[in-house]
Structure formats: C-alpha cells, structure tokens
mmCIF file of C-alpha atoms and ligand atoms in Angstrom:
data_model
loop_
_atom_site.group_PDB
_atom_site.id
_atom_site.type_symbol
_atom_site.label_atom_id
_atom_site.label_comp_id
_atom_site.label_asym_id
_atom_site.label_seq_id
_atom_site.Cartn_x
_atom_site.Cartn_y
_atom_site.Cartn_z
ATOM 1 C CA UNK A 1 -76.211 186.834 68.108
ATOM 2 C CA UNK A 2 -75.296 185.676 71.661
ATOM 3 C CA UNK A 3 -74.174 188.419 74.045
ATOM 4 C CA UNK A 4 -70.379 188.536 74.475
ATOM 5 C CA UNK A 5 -68.834 187.397 77.768
ATOM 6 C CA UNK A 6 -65.973 189.236 79.401
ATOM 7 C CA UNK A 7 -62.822 187.129 79.781
ATOM 8 C CA UNK A 8 -59.837 188.432 81.749
ATOM 9 C CA UNK A 9 -56.266 187.326 81.077
ATOM 10 C CA UNK A 10 -53.599 188.617 83.466
ATOM 11 C CA UNK A 11 -49.957 188.660 82.395
ATOM 12 C CA UNK A 12 -51.332 189.084 78.884
ATOM 13 C CA UNK A 13 -48.047 190.420 77.475
ATOM 14 C CA UNK A 14 -46.087 187.385 78.698
ATOM 15 C CA UNK A 15 -45.115 184.132 77.016
ATOM 16 C CA UNK A 16 -48.180 182.117 78.030
ATOM 17 C CA UNK A 17 -50.461 185.052 77.257
ATOM 18 C CA UNK A 18 -49.100 185.163 73.705
ATOM 19 C CA UNK A 19 -50.281 181.587 73.085
ATOM 20 C CA UNK A 20 -53.474 181.807 75.105
ATOM 21 C CA UNK A 21 -55.171 184.986 73.866
ATOM 22 C CA UNK A 22 -55.357 183.998 70.214
ATOM 23 C CA UNK A 23 -56.912 180.625 70.965
ATOM 24 C CA UNK A 24 -59.551 182.156 73.270
ATOM 25 C CA UNK A 25 -60.382 184.705 70.563
ATOM 26 C CA UNK A 26 -60.608 181.893 67.987
ATOM 27 C CA UNK A 27 -63.332 180.174 70.021
ATOM 28 C CA UNK A 28 -61.352 177.227 71.387
ATOM 29 C CA UNK A 29 -62.518 177.721 74.979
ATOM 30 C CA UNK A 30 -66.075 179.025 74.898
ATOM 31 C CA UNK A 31 -67.075 177.545 71.560
ATOM 32 C CA UNK A 32 -67.642 178.823 68.026
ATOM 33 C CA UNK A 33 -70.853 180.703 68.851
ATOM 34 C CA UNK A 34 -69.806 182.594 71.970
ATOM 35 C CA UNK A 35 -68.326 186.073 71.370
ATOM 36 C CA UNK A 36 -65.818 187.389 73.898
ATOM 37 C CA UNK A 37 -64.467 190.692 75.156
ATOM 38 C CA UNK A 38 -60.842 190.223 76.183
ATOM 39 C CA UNK A 39 -59.804 192.231 79.241
ATOM 40 C CA UNK A 40 -56.026 192.112 79.354
ATOM 41 C CA UNK A 41 -54.303 193.049 82.591
ATOM 42 C CA UNK A 42 -50.602 193.866 82.850
ATOM 43 C CA UNK A 43 -48.176 195.958 84.856
ATOM 44 C CA UNK A 44 -47.097 199.425 83.578
ATOM 45 C CA UNK A 45 -43.686 198.383 82.105
ATOM 46 C CA UNK A 46 -45.386 195.720 79.936
ATOM 47 C CA UNK A 47 -48.163 197.934 78.513
ATOM 48 C CA UNK A 48 -46.337 198.731 75.279
ATOM 49 C CA UNK A 49 -45.707 195.022 74.556
ATOM 50 C CA UNK A 50 -49.382 194.426 75.358
ATOM 51 C CA UNK A 51 -50.354 197.047 72.786
ATOM 52 C CA UNK A 52 -48.362 195.103 70.178
ATOM 53 C CA UNK A 53 -50.138 191.872 71.119
ATOM 54 C CA UNK A 54 -53.495 193.650 70.840
ATOM 55 C CA UNK A 55 -52.542 194.929 67.367
ATOM 56 C CA UNK A 56 -51.873 191.346 66.303
ATOM 57 C CA UNK A 57 -55.181 190.175 67.772
ATOM 58 C CA UNK A 58 -56.872 192.899 65.772
ATOM 59 C CA UNK A 59 -55.048 191.829 62.605
ATOM 60 C CA UNK A 60 -56.445 188.294 62.966
ATOM 61 C CA UNK A 61 -59.980 189.686 62.398
ATOM 62 C CA UNK A 62 -61.481 187.042 64.709
ATOM 63 C CA UNK A 63 -65.285 187.195 64.295
ATOM 64 C CA UNK A 64 -65.801 186.231 67.961
ATOM 65 C CA UNK A 65 -63.546 188.963 69.366
ATOM 66 C CA UNK A 66 -65.994 191.806 70.013
ATOM 67 C CA UNK A 67 -63.752 194.122 72.003
ATOM 68 C CA UNK A 68 -60.477 194.416 73.885
ATOM 69 C CA UNK A 69 -59.583 196.267 77.074
ATOM 70 C CA UNK A 70 -55.900 196.902 77.861
ATOM 71 C CA UNK A 71 -55.201 197.989 81.411
ATOM 72 C CA UNK A 72 -52.778 197.985 84.312
ATOM 73 C CA UNK A 73 -55.588 198.526 86.824
ATOM 74 C CA UNK A 74 -57.046 195.320 88.327
ATOM 75 C CA UNK A 75 -60.340 197.137 89.069
ATOM 76 C CA UNK A 76 -60.725 197.686 85.312
ATOM 77 C CA UNK A 77 -59.287 194.311 84.326
ATOM 78 C CA UNK A 78 -61.816 192.376 86.405
ATOM 79 C CA UNK A 79 -64.776 194.679 85.845
ATOM 80 C CA UNK A 80 -67.855 192.608 85.011
ATOM 81 C CA UNK A 81 -65.753 189.606 84.041
ATOM 82 C CA UNK A 82 -67.159 186.059 84.014
ATOM 83 C CA UNK A 83 -64.043 183.956 83.362
ATOM 84 C CA UNK A 84 -60.442 184.787 84.246
ATOM 85 C CA UNK A 85 -57.079 183.223 83.526
ATOM 86 C CA UNK A 86 -54.678 184.422 86.240
ATOM 87 C CA UNK A 87 -51.353 183.936 84.496
ATOM 88 C CA UNK A 88 -49.535 187.150 85.442
ATOM 89 C CA UNK A 89 -46.715 186.177 87.807
ATOM 90 C CA UNK A 90 -42.976 185.678 87.568
ATOM 91 C CA UNK A 91 -41.675 182.320 86.301
ATOM 92 C CA UNK A 92 -38.932 180.375 88.075
ATOM 93 C CA UNK A 93 -35.411 180.045 86.721
ATOM 94 C CA UNK A 94 -33.265 176.888 86.527
ATOM 95 C CA UNK A 95 -32.395 175.562 89.994
ATOM 96 C CA UNK A 96 -35.431 177.113 91.712
ATOM 97 C CA UNK A 97 -38.509 175.327 93.072
ATOM 98 C CA UNK A 98 -41.918 176.816 92.259
ATOM 99 C CA UNK A 99 -42.452 177.491 95.967
ATOM 100 C CA UNK A 100 -39.422 179.844 95.881
ATOM 101 C CA UNK A 101 -41.706 182.240 93.953
ATOM 102 C CA UNK A 102 -44.194 182.655 96.819
ATOM 103 C CA UNK A 103 -42.613 185.816 98.281
ATOM 104 C CA UNK A 104 -42.586 187.600 94.913
ATOM 105 C CA UNK A 105 -45.823 186.291 93.392
ATOM 106 C CA UNK A 106 -48.111 185.755 96.409
ATOM 107 C CA UNK A 107 -48.858 189.483 96.970
ATOM 108 C CA UNK A 108 -50.054 189.834 93.330
ATOM 109 C CA UNK A 109 -53.012 187.601 94.196
ATOM 110 C CA UNK A 110 -54.047 189.665 97.229
ATOM 111 C CA UNK A 111 -54.766 192.758 95.124
ATOM 112 C CA UNK A 112 -56.331 190.718 92.333
ATOM 113 C CA UNK A 113 -58.548 188.790 94.793
ATOM 114 C CA UNK A 114 -59.797 192.099 96.226
ATOM 115 C CA UNK A 115 -60.468 193.509 92.741
ATOM 116 C CA UNK A 116 -62.359 190.317 91.793
ATOM 117 C CA UNK A 117 -64.446 190.624 94.955
ATOM 118 C CA UNK A 118 -65.275 194.247 94.162
ATOM 119 C CA UNK A 119 -65.831 194.113 90.409
ATOM 120 C CA UNK A 120 -66.298 190.660 88.863
ATOM 121 C CA UNK A 121 -69.650 189.373 87.549
ATOM 122 C CA UNK A 122 -71.831 187.072 89.679
ATOM 123 C CA UNK A 123 -70.922 184.072 87.524
ATOM 124 C CA UNK A 124 -67.159 184.701 87.914
ATOM 125 C CA UNK A 125 -64.766 181.707 87.600
ATOM 126 C CA UNK A 126 -60.954 181.795 87.748
ATOM 127 C CA UNK A 127 -58.155 179.448 86.774
ATOM 128 C CA UNK A 128 -54.875 180.302 88.495
ATOM 129 C CA UNK A 129 -51.809 179.460 86.411
ATOM 130 C CA UNK A 130 -49.084 181.708 87.922
ATOM 131 C CA UNK A 131 -46.821 179.742 90.268
ATOM 132 C CA UNK A 132 -46.964 178.415 92.900
ATOM 133 C CA UNK A 133 -50.434 177.965 91.397
ATOM 134 C CA UNK A 134 -52.230 176.117 94.222
ATOM 135 C CA UNK A 135 -51.185 178.561 96.921
ATOM 136 C CA UNK A 136 -51.723 181.618 94.716
ATOM 137 C CA UNK A 137 -55.268 180.342 94.086
ATOM 138 C CA UNK A 138 -55.758 180.047 97.847
ATOM 139 C CA UNK A 139 -54.590 183.656 98.300
ATOM 140 C CA UNK A 140 -56.926 184.983 95.570
ATOM 141 C CA UNK A 141 -59.862 182.956 96.920
ATOM 142 C CA UNK A 142 -59.316 184.111 100.458
ATOM 143 C CA UNK A 143 -59.253 187.773 99.373
ATOM 144 C CA UNK A 144 -62.543 187.419 97.475
ATOM 145 C CA UNK A 145 -64.885 186.345 100.295
ATOM 146 C CA UNK A 146 -68.073 187.169 98.349
ATOM 147 C CA UNK A 147 -67.217 184.785 95.509
ATOM 148 C CA UNK A 148 -68.007 181.091 96.171
ATOM 149 C CA UNK A 149 -64.765 179.200 96.932
ATOM 150 C CA UNK A 150 -65.342 176.571 94.262
ATOM 151 C CA UNK A 151 -65.027 179.248 91.563
ATOM 152 C CA UNK A 152 -61.242 179.288 92.169
ATOM 153 C CA UNK A 153 -59.213 176.495 90.557
ATOM 154 C CA UNK A 154 -55.474 176.056 90.051
ATOM 155 C CA UNK A 155 -53.929 174.306 87.083
ATOM 156 C CA UNK A 156 -52.610 170.744 87.170
ATOM 157 C CA UNK A 157 -53.941 169.966 83.690
ATOM 158 C CA UNK A 158 -50.460 170.366 82.231
ATOM 159 C CA UNK A 159 -49.257 167.533 84.490
ATOM 160 C CA UNK A 160 -52.323 165.503 83.467
ATOM 161 C CA UNK A 161 -51.605 166.069 79.763
ATOM 162 C CA UNK A 162 -47.904 165.267 80.256
ATOM 163 C CA UNK A 163 -48.973 161.969 81.827
ATOM 164 C CA UNK A 164 -51.218 161.069 78.896
ATOM 165 C CA UNK A 165 -48.384 161.722 76.454
ATOM 166 C CA UNK A 166 -45.858 159.659 78.423
ATOM 167 C CA UNK A 167 -48.290 156.718 78.551
ATOM 168 C CA UNK A 168 -49.033 157.061 74.841
ATOM 169 C CA UNK A 169 -45.336 157.134 73.953
ATOM 170 C CA UNK A 170 -44.605 154.051 76.073
ATOM 171 C CA UNK A 171 -47.487 151.934 74.744
ATOM 172 C CA UNK A 172 -47.974 153.224 71.198
ATOM 173 C CA UNK A 173 -51.586 154.143 72.039
ATOM 174 C CA UNK A 174 -53.236 157.357 70.946
ATOM 175 C CA UNK A 175 -53.767 159.840 73.803
ATOM 176 C CA UNK A 176 -57.508 159.804 73.005
ATOM 177 C CA UNK A 177 -57.638 156.120 74.033
ATOM 178 C CA UNK A 178 -56.272 156.832 77.531
ATOM 179 C CA UNK A 179 -58.796 157.588 80.242
ATOM 180 C CA UNK A 180 -59.036 158.186 83.982
ATOM 181 C CA UNK A 181 -55.557 159.543 84.655
ATOM 182 C CA UNK A 182 -55.165 161.359 88.001
ATOM 183 C CA UNK A 183 -52.815 164.008 89.348
ATOM 184 C CA UNK A 184 -53.227 164.381 93.117
ATOM 185 C CA UNK A 185 -52.135 167.398 95.177
ATOM 186 C CA UNK A 186 -49.755 170.228 94.472
ATOM 187 C CA UNK A 187 -48.381 171.479 91.126
ATOM 188 C CA UNK A 188 -44.878 170.800 92.432
ATOM 189 C CA UNK A 189 -42.401 167.927 92.579
ATOM 190 C CA UNK A 190 -44.551 166.271 95.289
ATOM 191 C CA UNK A 191 -47.535 165.872 92.938
ATOM 192 C CA UNK A 192 -48.793 162.305 92.681
ATOM 193 C CA UNK A 193 -49.338 161.083 89.098
ATOM 194 C CA UNK A 194 -51.590 158.023 89.649
ATOM 195 C CA UNK A 195 -52.225 155.534 86.835
ATOM 196 C CA UNK A 196 -53.793 152.778 88.980
ATOM 197 C CA UNK A 197 -57.285 153.675 87.683
ATOM 198 C CA UNK A 198 -56.231 154.618 84.158
ATOM 199 C CA UNK A 199 -57.219 152.537 81.160
ATOM 200 C CA UNK A 200 -55.625 152.346 77.740
ATOM 201 C CA UNK A 201 -58.417 151.124 75.532
ATOM 202 C CA UNK A 202 -59.840 148.292 77.637
ATOM 203 C CA UNK A 203 -56.553 147.448 79.353
ATOM 204 C CA UNK A 204 -55.461 148.659 82.784
ATOM 205 C CA UNK A 205 -52.603 151.109 82.224
ATOM 206 C CA UNK A 206 -50.580 149.727 85.142
ATOM 207 C CA UNK A 207 -50.605 146.251 83.551
ATOM 208 C CA UNK A 208 -49.676 147.674 80.145
ATOM 209 C CA UNK A 209 -46.588 149.542 81.401
ATOM 210 C CA UNK A 210 -45.585 147.592 84.527
ATOM 211 C CA UNK A 211 -45.040 148.864 88.064
ATOM 212 C CA UNK A 212 -41.280 149.208 87.717
ATOM 213 C CA UNK A 213 -41.512 151.653 84.765
ATOM 214 C CA UNK A 214 -44.371 153.518 86.484
ATOM 215 C CA UNK A 215 -42.420 154.039 89.706
ATOM 216 C CA UNK A 216 -38.876 154.517 88.466
ATOM 217 C CA UNK A 217 -39.486 156.439 85.206
ATOM 218 C CA UNK A 218 -43.026 157.753 84.795
ATOM 219 C CA UNK A 219 -43.646 159.325 88.207
ATOM 220 C CA UNK A 220 -40.379 161.316 88.440
ATOM 221 C CA UNK A 221 -40.496 162.265 84.739
ATOM 222 C CA UNK A 222 -43.975 163.787 85.023
ATOM 223 C CA UNK A 223 -43.277 165.427 88.388
ATOM 224 C CA UNK A 224 -40.066 167.130 87.212
ATOM 225 C CA UNK A 225 -41.039 167.863 83.599
ATOM 226 C CA UNK A 226 -41.416 171.604 84.217
ATOM 227 C CA UNK A 227 -37.788 171.781 85.411
ATOM 228 C CA UNK A 228 -36.587 169.691 82.442
ATOM 229 C CA UNK A 229 -38.249 172.148 80.055
ATOM 230 C CA UNK A 230 -36.647 175.135 81.768
ATOM 231 C CA UNK A 231 -33.251 173.425 81.430
ATOM 232 C CA UNK A 232 -33.783 172.692 77.732
ATOM 233 C CA UNK A 233 -35.491 175.943 76.654
ATOM 234 C CA UNK A 234 -33.919 178.380 79.093
ATOM 235 C CA UNK A 235 -37.515 179.443 79.842
ATOM 236 C CA UNK A 236 -40.511 177.732 81.354
ATOM 237 C CA UNK A 237 -43.215 175.965 79.378
ATOM 238 C CA UNK A 238 -45.471 178.425 77.565
ATOM 239 C CA UNK A 239 -47.429 176.974 74.620
ATOM 240 C CA UNK A 240 -48.119 173.712 76.477
ATOM 241 C CA UNK A 241 -49.151 175.687 79.578
ATOM 242 C CA UNK A 242 -51.538 177.820 77.499
ATOM 243 C CA UNK A 243 -52.920 174.645 75.933
ATOM 244 C CA UNK A 244 -53.510 173.104 79.368
ATOM 245 C CA UNK A 245 -55.299 176.265 80.530
ATOM 246 C CA UNK A 246 -57.527 176.048 77.461
ATOM 247 C CA UNK A 247 -58.287 172.361 78.161
ATOM 248 C CA UNK A 248 -59.090 173.103 81.832
ATOM 249 C CA UNK A 249 -61.477 175.996 81.248
ATOM 250 C CA UNK A 250 -63.031 174.451 78.104
ATOM 251 C CA UNK A 251 -63.972 171.357 80.133
ATOM 252 C CA UNK A 252 -65.089 173.324 83.219
ATOM 253 C CA UNK A 253 -67.298 175.511 81.019
ATOM 254 C CA UNK A 254 -68.478 172.946 78.481
ATOM 255 C CA UNK A 255 -68.155 169.566 80.249
ATOM 256 C CA UNK A 256 -65.729 166.642 80.469
ATOM 257 C CA UNK A 257 -66.005 163.766 78.001
ATOM 258 C CA UNK A 258 -68.219 160.810 78.847
ATOM 259 C CA UNK A 259 -66.526 158.012 80.796
ATOM 260 C CA UNK A 260 -63.505 160.131 81.650
ATOM 261 C CA UNK A 261 -62.402 162.637 84.251
ATOM 262 C CA UNK A 262 -59.712 165.362 84.409
ATOM 263 C CA UNK A 263 -57.331 166.638 87.088
ATOM 264 C CA UNK A 264 -58.314 169.986 88.595
ATOM 265 C CA UNK A 265 -56.812 171.678 91.662
ATOM 266 C CA UNK A 266 -59.888 172.767 93.649
ATOM 267 C CA UNK A 267 -60.662 173.795 97.245
ATOM 268 C CA UNK A 268 -60.183 170.571 99.204
ATOM 269 C CA UNK A 269 -63.204 169.075 100.963
ATOM 270 C CA UNK A 270 -61.001 166.460 102.670
ATOM 271 C CA UNK A 271 -61.771 163.710 100.135
ATOM 272 C CA UNK A 272 -59.225 160.856 100.047
ATOM 273 C CA UNK A 273 -57.471 162.136 103.188
ATOM 274 C CA UNK A 274 -56.331 165.415 101.579
ATOM 275 C CA UNK A 275 -56.089 168.275 104.080
ATOM 276 C CA UNK A 276 -58.961 170.764 104.019
ATOM 277 C CA UNK A 277 -58.267 174.486 103.608
ATOM 278 C CA UNK A 278 -55.861 174.125 100.664
ATOM 279 C CA UNK A 279 -56.257 173.949 96.878
ATOM 280 C CA UNK A 280 -55.618 170.302 96.009
ATOM 281 C CA UNK A 281 -55.692 168.444 92.687
ATOM 282 C CA UNK A 282 -58.347 165.714 92.448
ATOM 283 C CA UNK A 283 -59.995 163.732 89.650
ATOM 284 C CA UNK A 284 -63.052 165.784 88.659
ATOM 285 C CA UNK A 285 -65.962 165.589 86.270
ATOM 286 C CA UNK A 286 -67.730 168.656 84.905
ATOM 287 C CA UNK A 287 -71.353 168.470 83.732
ATOM 288 C CA UNK A 288 -71.000 171.519 81.452
ATOM 289 C CA UNK A 289 -72.680 174.210 83.534
ATOM 290 C CA UNK A 290 -69.574 175.769 85.108
ATOM 291 C CA UNK A 291 -69.530 173.375 88.078
ATOM 292 C CA UNK A 292 -67.374 170.334 88.850
ATOM 293 C CA UNK A 293 -67.595 167.325 91.156
ATOM 294 C CA UNK A 294 -64.708 165.480 92.768
ATOM 295 C CA UNK A 295 -64.920 161.815 91.702
ATOM 296 C CA UNK A 296 -65.762 159.779 94.798
ATOM 297 C CA UNK A 297 -65.397 156.139 95.834
ATOM 298 C CA UNK A 298 -62.067 155.271 94.212
ATOM 299 C CA UNK A 299 -59.893 152.666 95.924
ATOM 300 C CA UNK A 300 -56.628 154.373 96.737
ATOM 301 C CA UNK A 301 -53.694 152.091 97.609
ATOM 302 C CA UNK A 302 -51.101 152.725 100.328
ATOM 303 C CA UNK A 303 -48.468 154.081 97.940
ATOM 304 C CA UNK A 304 -50.869 156.757 96.665
ATOM 305 C CA UNK A 305 -52.224 157.479 100.146
ATOM 306 C CA UNK A 306 -48.676 158.190 101.324
ATOM 307 C CA UNK A 307 -48.161 160.496 98.325
ATOM 308 C CA UNK A 308 -51.403 162.339 99.120
ATOM 309 C CA UNK A 309 -50.201 162.796 102.703
ATOM 310 C CA UNK A 310 -46.824 164.250 101.602
ATOM 311 C CA UNK A 311 -48.152 166.609 98.935
ATOM 312 C CA UNK A 312 -50.901 167.730 101.355
ATOM 313 C CA UNK A 313 -48.278 168.448 104.014
ATOM 314 C CA UNK A 314 -46.341 170.574 101.513
ATOM 315 C CA UNK A 315 -49.486 172.583 100.714
ATOM 316 C CA UNK A 316 -50.115 173.172 104.426
ATOM 317 C CA UNK A 317 -46.520 174.402 104.777
ATOM 318 C CA UNK A 318 -46.971 176.791 101.824
ATOM 319 C CA UNK A 319 -50.201 178.021 103.423
ATOM 320 C CA UNK A 320 -48.356 178.741 106.684
ATOM 321 C CA UNK A 321 -45.731 180.780 104.778
ATOM 322 C CA UNK A 322 -48.434 183.034 103.247
ATOM 323 C CA UNK A 323 -50.595 183.298 106.387
ATOM 324 C CA UNK A 324 -50.292 187.103 106.376
ATOM 325 C CA UNK A 325 -51.698 187.253 102.817
ATOM 326 C CA UNK A 326 -54.872 185.347 103.702
ATOM 327 C CA UNK A 327 -57.860 187.184 105.096
HETATM 328 P P1 LIG B 1 -43.713 185.718 81.582
HETATM 329 O O1 LIG B 1 -42.679 186.331 82.453
HETATM 330 O O2 LIG B 1 -43.429 185.522 80.142
HETATM 331 O O3 LIG B 1 -45.074 186.559 81.682
HETATM 332 C C1 LIG B 1 -45.621 186.925 82.885
HETATM 333 C C2 LIG B 1 -46.319 188.247 82.660
HETATM 334 O O4 LIG B 1 -46.997 188.585 83.864
HETATM 335 C C3 LIG B 1 -45.363 189.401 82.334
HETATM 336 O O5 LIG B 1 -45.778 190.025 81.124
HETATM 337 C C4 LIG B 1 -45.518 190.336 83.531
HETATM 338 O O6 LIG B 1 -45.401 191.713 83.178
HETATM 339 C C5 LIG B 1 -46.919 189.975 84.003
HETATM 340 N N1 LIG B 1 -47.201 190.368 85.382
HETATM 341 C C6 LIG B 1 -46.376 190.367 86.457
HETATM 342 N N2 LIG B 1 -47.008 190.851 87.530
HETATM 343 C C7 LIG B 1 -48.272 191.125 87.143
HETATM 344 C C8 LIG B 1 -49.396 191.666 87.808
HETATM 345 N N3 LIG B 1 -49.352 192.035 89.096
HETATM 346 N N4 LIG B 1 -50.519 191.835 87.101
HETATM 347 C C9 LIG B 1 -50.599 191.503 85.804
HETATM 348 N N5 LIG B 1 -49.547 191.000 85.115
HETATM 349 C C10 LIG B 1 -48.406 190.826 85.785
HETATM 350 O O7 LIG B 1 -44.129 184.330 82.272
HETATM 351 P P2 LIG B 1 -44.979 183.140 81.638
HETATM 352 O O8 LIG B 1 -44.045 182.182 80.987
HETATM 353 O O9 LIG B 1 -46.119 183.677 80.883
HETATM 354 O O10 LIG B 1 -45.484 182.423 82.999
HETATM 355 C C11 LIG B 1 -46.412 183.047 83.845
HETATM 356 C C12 LIG B 1 -46.598 182.252 85.139
HETATM 357 O O11 LIG B 1 -47.170 180.966 84.849
HETATM 358 C C13 LIG B 1 -45.289 181.938 85.877
HETATM 359 O O12 LIG B 1 -45.514 182.095 87.278
HETATM 360 C C14 LIG B 1 -45.052 180.476 85.553
HETATM 361 O O13 LIG B 1 -44.244 179.834 86.536
HETATM 362 C C15 LIG B 1 -46.460 179.952 85.557
HETATM 363 N N6 LIG B 1 -46.678 178.663 84.894
HETATM 364 C C16 LIG B 1 -47.544 177.787 85.484
HETATM 365 C C17 LIG B 1 -47.814 176.569 84.885
HETATM 366 C C18 LIG B 1 -48.755 175.579 85.526
HETATM 367 O O14 LIG B 1 -48.826 174.428 85.054
HETATM 368 N N7 LIG B 1 -49.511 175.912 86.573
HETATM 369 C C19 LIG B 1 -47.200 176.245 83.675
HETATM 370 C C20 LIG B 1 -46.319 177.159 83.098
HETATM 371 C C21 LIG B 1 -46.056 178.379 83.706
HETATM 372 C C1 LIG B 2 -44.420 173.820 84.386
HETATM 373 O O1 LIG B 2 -44.809 172.830 85.022
HETATM 374 O O2 LIG B 2 -43.936 173.736 83.248
HETATM 375 C C2 LIG B 2 -44.590 175.196 84.980
HETATM 376 O O3 LIG B 2 -45.106 175.126 86.277
HETATM 377 C C3 LIG B 2 -43.350 176.022 84.915
HETATM 378 C C4 LIG B 2 -42.317 175.565 85.910
HETATM 379 O O4 LIG B 2 -41.789 176.406 86.646
HETATM 380 O O5 LIG B 2 -42.006 174.363 85.950
#
C-alpha cells in the first residue's frame, strides 16, 4: 500500500469545504491508489461544525481516508503537509468587489504563510482559493520564504470552466471538445477571458461564435459570473468552486491532457507583458510531476494586450494595498 500524503484544507467547515473534502477523500484529486490524511484547519467558533463534517467523512468509510486531524492551530494544520487548499477566508456579499475583502482576509495568509514555512513538507504545494485569491496567494508566498515561489498558485480555474460551459452552450459542442481556453490576470472583473486560441473540435472558437457575441456577451458574462451567482443564491459559488479546485490540483499533480492547457494563477515571470511580482493567471501545461510551465510563443492581439495591462495594473494596486503584509 502507498504511504498516505497529508493534505490540508483550511476553512474546512465552510461551504466550499463541505463539497471539497469528500471528493478529495474519494480519490478525485490524487487518484484511486493514493491514501490521504486530511488536516482540517478552522477558527475556534467553527470547530463544532467541523466535528460534524468529520463525523460525516467517517460515515462514508472512504478506503483512501487514512486519518483526519481537526485543529484551529495553523502549526498543526500545516504540519508535514504536501498539498494544501487555502479556502478559509470570508466571502463577499452582494454589491462588494472581491478586493473589498483584502483588509479582512489578507492577514489570515500572513499567519498561514509563516506556519507553512515552519512546518510544511519539502514537497509542499498550495492552491489559494480564498478571495481576493491572487493577492492572498502573494501574501502567503511572501511569508514562506523557504518554500519555492512556484509552489503557490491561486485559482482561476472556475473562470476557465465557466468559459468552457458558455462556449458549449452557445455552439452545442460538448465541453470535452473545447481546448486552449485562456483566462489572463486577476480573479476579478478585470480578468481577460481569451478565446482567440481556443478550438471547438477543429474549428476556431472565435469563428464559431463571432466577435460581437464574444465581446458583448461572453467576456462580461464570464468576468461577472461570481457576482451573478451571489445575487441568485444569496451566497457565493461553493460546489462549482470546490470542483474547480479539484480540477486545478488534479491537473497540477497528475498532468494536463494532451494538446490542451489550463488557466492557473502563478507567480508572474513577466511573460506576455504581465507585471512581475504578482500572481497572474496564464495558460499553463503540467507534465504530471507537480510542476507547471507557462505556455510560450502565443500571438496576443492588441485587445488582449490591453486587457493584460489593465488586469496587471489592478494586481499591482492590490499589492500596494497589502505592502505591510508582505515580508
Ligand atoms: P464560508 O464562509 O462558507 O467558509 C469559510 C470558512 O473559512 C468558515 O468556516 C470560516 O470559519 C473559515 N475561516 C475563516 N478564517 C479562517 C482562518 N484564519 N483559518 C481557517 N479557517 C478560517 O465561505 P466559502 O463559501 O467556503 O468561501 C471561502 C472563500 O473562497 C471566500 O473568500 C470566497 O470568496 C472564496 N471563493 C473563491 C473562489 C475562486 O474562484 N477563487 C470561488 C468561490 C469562493
Ligand atoms: C466566484 O467567482 O464565484 C467567487 O470568487 C466568489 C465571488 O465572490 O464571486
């Protein structure tokens, strides 16, 4: 039997946690042969709810779930952990932007970054989901100086998946036939959903849907979908966010599919004119060994270049706001 790996989920008693934990324990992220120990981190007022969630996990009798740790201490939650989903943060309410959460959520990632630096395993990797995800990832990364920067990602996979579904609905294609979608930049309204490289079957997506629909319907619909869900549900996306986190880490760990790429917010190396020193979403491929590469050499038109400039500027502004949380 393979040795279990430790997987940390923060905010484990929350809405996303409730969808995420069961699918990790079922083997949907690390595969059907890899046992896991779930280390679930919460804050003291949520510990009793977390105990209920743990009872349900136990009642599922998942063969791959070898142990569970329930804690409100980040030093325990990140102890020896190899993969972490940093979900624990407050969600926005209707009428707010994600960036309005920085003051409340940013400090959470200082303490967690320090605990990761002190206690995580050498092969540690983290996906930051809590909003504003890109800047929270930057805060965690900066407070964990001994962990390689590229081990910190933020999540734009939900925006990527939303894009695939919108294209499928418009064209009647199956999502599996759509490839090479890109989300550039920030997980915010300035994100740039780019279909100029995407293909639906053998056809170019932009020719299949037309520029007018792409610019006037698709781009704003994808960019503001999170807000539309909050308006409809009275709460932010949860099951679809957990699903996107599963897709992101499954591909990072196990590899992206041949001939395709995925959108991952990663430490920017300045590719495509994105500013360096921020966590920026790029098209990435993963070979299946826990690394990723930013896809290089794509022709990016002026419309997309301008979008990359604006979303990059927003990320630099967010970085300036949290300057005192970076070390
Ligand atoms: P929720 O309020 O249901 O759950 C959040 C949980 O985090 C709560 O149980 C809370 O007690 C816990 N928490 C708060 N501070 C913590 C800390 N310091 N340590 C550990 N746990 C802590 O919210 P949710 O719906 O699960 O959403 C969580 C976050 O994910 C929000 O910030 C939301 O905006 C964000 N989100 C991001 C995306 C994305 O695409 N990147 C998508 C959906 C939601
Ligand atoms: C989303 O995109 O659904 C999440 O980031 C939640 C939100 O605040 O929009």
